[in-house]
CSV table of C-alpha atoms in Angstrom, one decimal:
chain,number,residue,atom,x,y,z
A,20,MET,CA,0.0,0.0,0.0
A,21,ARG,CA,2.8,2.4,0.9
A,22,ARG,CA,4.5,1.6,-2.4
A,23,GLN,CA,1.4,2.6,-4.3
A,24,LEU,CA,1.1,5.8,-2.3
A,25,ILE,CA,4.7,6.7,-3.1
A,26,GLY,CA,3.8,7.2,-6.8
A,27,LEU,CA,0.6,9.2,-6.0
A,28,PRO,CA,2.2,12.7,-6.0
A,29,THR,CA,3.7,12.1,-9.3
A,30,LEU,CA,0.4,10.8,-10.7
A,31,ILE,CA,-1.3,13.9,-9.3
A,32,GLU,CA,1.3,16.1,-11.0
A,33,ASP,CA,0.8,14.3,-14.3
A,34,VAL,CA,-3.0,14.7,-14.1
A,35,LYS,CA,-2.5,18.4,-13.3
A,36,SER,CA,-0.2,18.7,-16.2
A,37,ILE,CA,-2.7,17.0,-18.5
A,38,LYS,CA,-5.5,19.3,-17.2
A,39,ASP,CA,-3.3,22.3,-17.9
A,40,GLU,CA,-2.6,21.1,-21.4
A,41,LEU,CA,-6.2,20.4,-22.0
A,42,LYS,CA,-7.0,23.9,-20.7
A,43,ASP,CA,-4.4,25.4,-23.1
A,44,LEU,CA,-5.8,23.3,-26.0
A,45,LYS,CA,-9.3,24.5,-25.2
A,46,SER,CA,-8.1,28.1,-25.2
A,47,SER,CA,-6.4,27.5,-28.5
A,48,CYS,CA,-9.6,25.9,-29.9
A,49,ASP,CA,-11.7,28.8,-28.6
A,50,PHE,CA,-9.2,31.3,-30.2
A,51,MET,CA,-9.3,29.4,-33.5
A,52,ASN,CA,-13.1,29.2,-33.4
A,53,GLY,CA,-13.1,33.0,-32.9
A,54,ARG,CA,-10.8,33.5,-35.8
A,55,LEU,CA,-13.0,31.1,-37.9
A,56,ASP,CA,-16.1,33.0,-37.0
A,57,ASP,CA,-14.4,36.3,-37.9
A,58,PHE,CA,-13.2,34.8,-41.2
A,59,THR,CA,-16.7,33.5,-41.9
A,60,THR,CA,-18.2,36.9,-41.2
A,61,ARG,CA,-15.6,38.5,-43.5
A,62,VAL,CA,-16.4,36.0,-46.3
A,63,ALA,CA,-20.1,36.7,-45.9
A,64,ASP,CA,-19.5,40.4,-46.0
A,65,MET,CA,-17.4,40.0,-49.2
A,66,GLU,CA,-20.2,37.9,-50.8
A,67,ASN,CA,-22.7,40.5,-50.0
A,68,ARG,CA,-20.5,43.2,-51.6
A,69,VAL,CA,-20.1,41.1,-54.7
A,70,ILE,CA,-23.9,40.5,-54.9
A,71,GLY,CA,-24.3,44.3,-54.4
A,72,MET,CA,-21.9,45.0,-57.2
A,73,GLU,CA,-23.6,42.5,-59.5
A,74,GLN,CA,-27.0,44.1,-58.8
A,75,PHE,CA,-25.5,47.5,-59.4
A,76,GLN,CA,-24.1,46.4,-62.7
A,77,ASP,CA,-27.4,44.8,-63.7
A,78,THR,CA,-29.2,48.1,-62.8
A,79,VAL,CA,-26.7,50.1,-64.9
A,80,ALA,CA,-27.1,47.7,-67.8
A,81,SER,CA,-30.9,47.9,-67.4
A,82,LEU,CA,-30.8,51.7,-67.4
A,83,GLU,CA,-28.5,51.7,-70.5
A,84,MET,CA,-30.9,49.4,-72.3
A,85,SER,CA,-33.9,51.5,-71.4
A,86,LYS,CA,-32.3,54.6,-73.0
A,87,GLU,CA,-33.5,54.8,-76.5
A,88,PRO,CA,-30.7,55.3,-79.0
A,89,ASP,CA,-30.7,58.6,-80.9
A,90,LEU,CA,-32.4,57.6,-84.1
A,91,ASN,CA,-30.7,60.5,-86.0
A,92,ASN,CA,-27.1,59.5,-85.3
A,93,VAL,CA,-24.8,57.5,-87.5
A,94,GLU,CA,-21.5,55.9,-86.6
A,95,ILE,CA,-18.8,55.7,-89.3
A,96,LYS,CA,-15.8,53.4,-88.9
A,97,GLY,CA,-12.7,52.9,-91.0
A,98,ILE,CA,-11.7,56.5,-91.6
A,99,PRO,CA,-8.1,57.0,-90.6
A,100,LEU,CA,-7.2,59.9,-88.2
A,101,LYS,CA,-5.7,62.9,-89.9
A,102,LYS,CA,-4.2,66.1,-88.5
A,103,ASP,CA,-6.5,69.1,-89.1
A,104,GLU,CA,-9.1,66.9,-90.7
A,105,ASN,CA,-12.4,68.3,-91.9
A,106,LEU,CA,-15.1,65.9,-90.9
A,107,PHE,CA,-17.7,67.6,-93.0
A,108,SER,CA,-15.6,67.1,-96.1
A,109,ILE,CA,-15.2,63.4,-95.2
A,110,VAL,CA,-18.9,62.9,-94.9
A,111,GLU,CA,-19.4,64.7,-98.1
A,112,ALA,CA,-16.9,62.4,-99.8
A,113,ILE,CA,-18.8,59.4,-98.5
A,114,SER,CA,-22.1,60.8,-99.9
A,115,LYS,CA,-20.5,61.3,-103.3
A,116,ALA,CA,-18.9,57.8,-103.3
A,117,THR,CA,-22.2,56.2,-102.5
A,118,SER,CA,-24.2,58.4,-104.9
A,119,TYR,CA,-26.4,60.0,-102.2
A,120,SER,CA,-26.0,63.7,-101.7
A,121,PHE,CA,-27.7,65.9,-99.2
A,122,PRO,CA,-27.3,69.5,-98.0
A,123,GLU,CA,-24.6,70.1,-95.4
A,124,ALA,CA,-27.2,72.0,-93.4
A,125,GLN,CA,-28.9,68.6,-92.6
A,126,ILE,CA,-25.9,67.8,-90.3
A,127,ASN,CA,-26.6,68.9,-86.8
A,128,TYR,CA,-23.1,68.0,-85.4
A,129,LEU,CA,-20.3,65.5,-85.9
A,130,HIS,CA,-17.3,64.5,-83.9
A,131,ARG,CA,-14.8,61.6,-83.3
A,132,VAL,CA,-15.4,59.1,-80.5
A,133,PRO,CA,-13.1,56.4,-79.1
A,134,LEU,CA,-14.0,52.8,-79.8
A,135,HIS,CA,-14.0,50.3,-76.9
A,136,GLY,CA,-10.8,48.1,-77.1
A,137,SER,CA,-9.4,49.9,-80.1
A,138,LYS,CA,-7.1,52.7,-81.0
A,139,GLU,CA,-9.4,53.7,-83.8
A,140,LYS,CA,-11.9,56.6,-83.4
A,141,ALA,CA,-15.2,56.5,-85.1
A,142,ILE,CA,-17.0,59.5,-86.5
A,143,VAL,CA,-20.5,60.2,-85.1
A,144,VAL,CA,-22.8,62.2,-87.3
A,145,SER,CA,-26.1,63.6,-86.0
A,146,PHE,CA,-28.6,64.4,-88.7
A,147,ILE,CA,-31.4,66.8,-88.4
A,148,ASN,CA,-33.8,64.7,-90.5
A,149,ARG,CA,-34.0,61.0,-89.5
A,150,TYR,CA,-35.1,59.9,-93.0
A,151,ILE,CA,-32.1,61.5,-94.6
A,152,LYS,CA,-30.0,59.7,-92.1
A,153,GLU,CA,-31.7,56.4,-93.0
A,154,GLU,CA,-31.1,57.0,-96.7
A,155,PHE,CA,-27.4,57.9,-96.0
A,156,VAL,CA,-26.9,54.6,-94.1
A,157,ALA,CA,-28.7,52.6,-96.8
A,158,SER,CA,-26.7,54.0,-99.6
A,159,ALA,CA,-23.4,53.4,-97.8
A,160,ARG,CA,-24.4,49.8,-96.9
A,161,ALA,CA,-25.3,49.2,-100.6
A,162,CYS,CA,-21.8,50.1,-101.6
A,163,LYS,CA,-20.1,46.9,-100.5
A,164,THR,CA,-16.6,47.9,-101.6
A,165,LEU,CA,-16.6,51.4,-99.9
A,166,SER,CA,-13.1,52.0,-98.6
A,167,ALA,CA,-10.9,54.9,-97.2
A,168,ALA,CA,-9.4,55.1,-100.7
A,169,ASP,CA,-12.8,56.2,-102.1
A,170,VAL,CA,-12.9,59.2,-99.8
A,171,GLY,CA,-9.5,60.7,-100.3
A,172,PHE,CA,-7.1,58.4,-98.5
A,173,SER,CA,-5.0,57.2,-101.4
A,174,GLY,CA,-3.6,53.7,-101.1
A,175,VAL,CA,-5.7,52.9,-97.9
A,176,SER,CA,-7.9,50.0,-98.6
A,177,GLN,CA,-9.5,49.9,-95.2
A,178,ARG,CA,-13.2,49.1,-95.3
A,179,ILE,CA,-15.6,51.9,-94.3
A,180,SER,CA,-18.8,50.9,-92.4
A,181,VAL,CA,-21.7,53.2,-91.8
A,182,ASN,CA,-24.3,52.1,-89.2
A,183,ASP,CA,-26.7,53.3,-86.6
A,184,HIS,CA,-24.9,54.7,-83.6
A,185,LEU,CA,-25.8,52.5,-80.6
A,186,ASN,CA,-25.1,53.0,-77.0
A,187,LEU,CA,-22.7,50.5,-75.3
A,188,ALA,CA,-25.4,48.3,-73.9
A,189,TYR,CA,-27.0,47.8,-77.4
A,190,LYS,CA,-23.6,47.2,-78.9
A,191,ASN,CA,-22.9,44.5,-76.4
A,192,LEU,CA,-26.3,43.0,-77.1
A,193,LEU,CA,-25.7,43.2,-80.9
A,194,ASN,CA,-22.4,41.3,-80.5
A,195,LYS,CA,-24.2,38.5,-78.6
A,196,VAL,CA,-27.0,38.4,-81.2
A,197,LYS,CA,-24.4,38.1,-84.0
A,198,ALA,CA,-22.6,35.3,-82.2
A,199,LEU,CA,-25.9,33.4,-81.6
A,200,VAL,CA,-27.1,34.0,-85.1
A,201,LYS,CA,-23.9,32.5,-86.5
A,202,GLU,CA,-24.3,29.5,-84.1
A,203,ARG,CA,-27.9,28.9,-85.0
A,204,LYS,CA,-27.3,29.5,-88.7
A,205,PHE,CA,-29.6,32.4,-89.1
A,206,SER,CA,-29.3,34.3,-92.4
A,207,TYR,CA,-30.0,37.9,-91.4
A,208,VAL,CA,-29.3,40.4,-88.6
A,209,TRP,CA,-29.4,44.1,-89.1
A,210,VAL,CA,-30.1,47.4,-87.2
A,211,LYS,CA,-32.7,49.9,-88.4
A,212,TYR,CA,-34.3,52.8,-86.5
A,213,GLY,CA,-32.1,51.9,-83.6
A,214,LYS,CA,-33.6,48.3,-83.3
A,215,ILE,CA,-31.8,45.0,-83.7
A,216,HIS,CA,-33.7,42.9,-86.3
A,217,VAL,CA,-33.2,39.2,-86.9
A,218,ARG,CA,-34.6,36.8,-89.6
A,219,LYS,CA,-33.8,33.1,-89.9
A,220,ASN,CA,-34.3,32.9,-93.7
A,221,ASP,CA,-36.1,34.5,-96.6
A,222,SER,CA,-39.4,32.8,-95.7
A,223,ALA,CA,-39.3,33.4,-92.0
A,224,PRO,CA,-40.7,36.5,-90.3
A,225,ALA,CA,-38.3,39.1,-88.8
A,226,PHE,CA,-38.4,39.9,-85.2
A,227,ILE,CA,-36.7,42.5,-82.9
A,228,VAL,CA,-34.2,41.7,-80.2
A,229,GLY,CA,-34.5,44.5,-77.6
A,230,ARG,CA,-33.0,42.9,-74.5
A,231,GLU,CA,-31.0,39.8,-73.4
A,232,ALA,CA,-34.1,37.8,-72.7
A,233,ASP,CA,-35.0,38.1,-76.4
A,234,LEU,CA,-32.0,36.0,-77.2
A,235,ASN,CA,-34.2,33.0,-76.4
A,236,LYS,CA,-36.1,33.8,-79.6
A,237,ILE,CA,-33.0,32.9,-81.5
A,238,ALA,CA,-31.9,30.0,-79.4
A,239,TYR,CA,-35.2,28.2,-79.6
A,240,THR,CA,-36.2,29.0,-83.1
C-alpha cells in the first residue's frame, strides 16, 4: 500500500499537467473558433458586396438598355485619323462615293469618339432629319466595296462601315446576337431605327431583339 502511495504525488502532478494542457488546448480551440467566426463573417461580407456590385451592374445595364438610341445618329468606322481633318468634307466624300447627296445643313453636329478596345476613333454624325440619315446609311451599306481610298485616303484599302450609332449596352447585345445568329445558322441580322432585327431565312418573319431575354427567340427558333 505504501509503495502505491509513493507514486501518487507524481500521478497527481501528471494529471494536473494534463489538465493544464487540455486547458491550453481548449483556449487555442476557442481562439481558432473565434478566428474562424471572424473569417466566416468577412467572407459573408465580401459575398454581400459582390452581390451588391452585380446588382448595381445589372441596374446600370438595365438603365442603359432603357435609354432609346438617338435615331438621328450615325457611326462611321474605317476613316483614318488625320491632322487638321475636316469631318464635313469626309462625310461629303462618302455621300459622293455612295451616290447619295444631301445639304450640309442637314448635319446637326459631328465628332470623333473612341471605340472600346481599339485605338481607332469612329465618326459620329447627328442628322437633323431622320429619313435623310436612313437614306445615307442605306446608300453606304449598298456600296459593298466602300473603302478609305474612295474618300481621299490614297492607297488605304481599309473598309468603311456606316451604321446606326448604338449605346454601349446595345452594342454588347448586338455582339451577342451576331454570335448566336452564327451558331444557330440564321441568315440575317441588321439594325434599323435603332432596333436589332433578326430573320432566320427568306421565308421566316423578322423579329426584334431588344433585351437579353429576347436571345431565347434565336436560341429556340
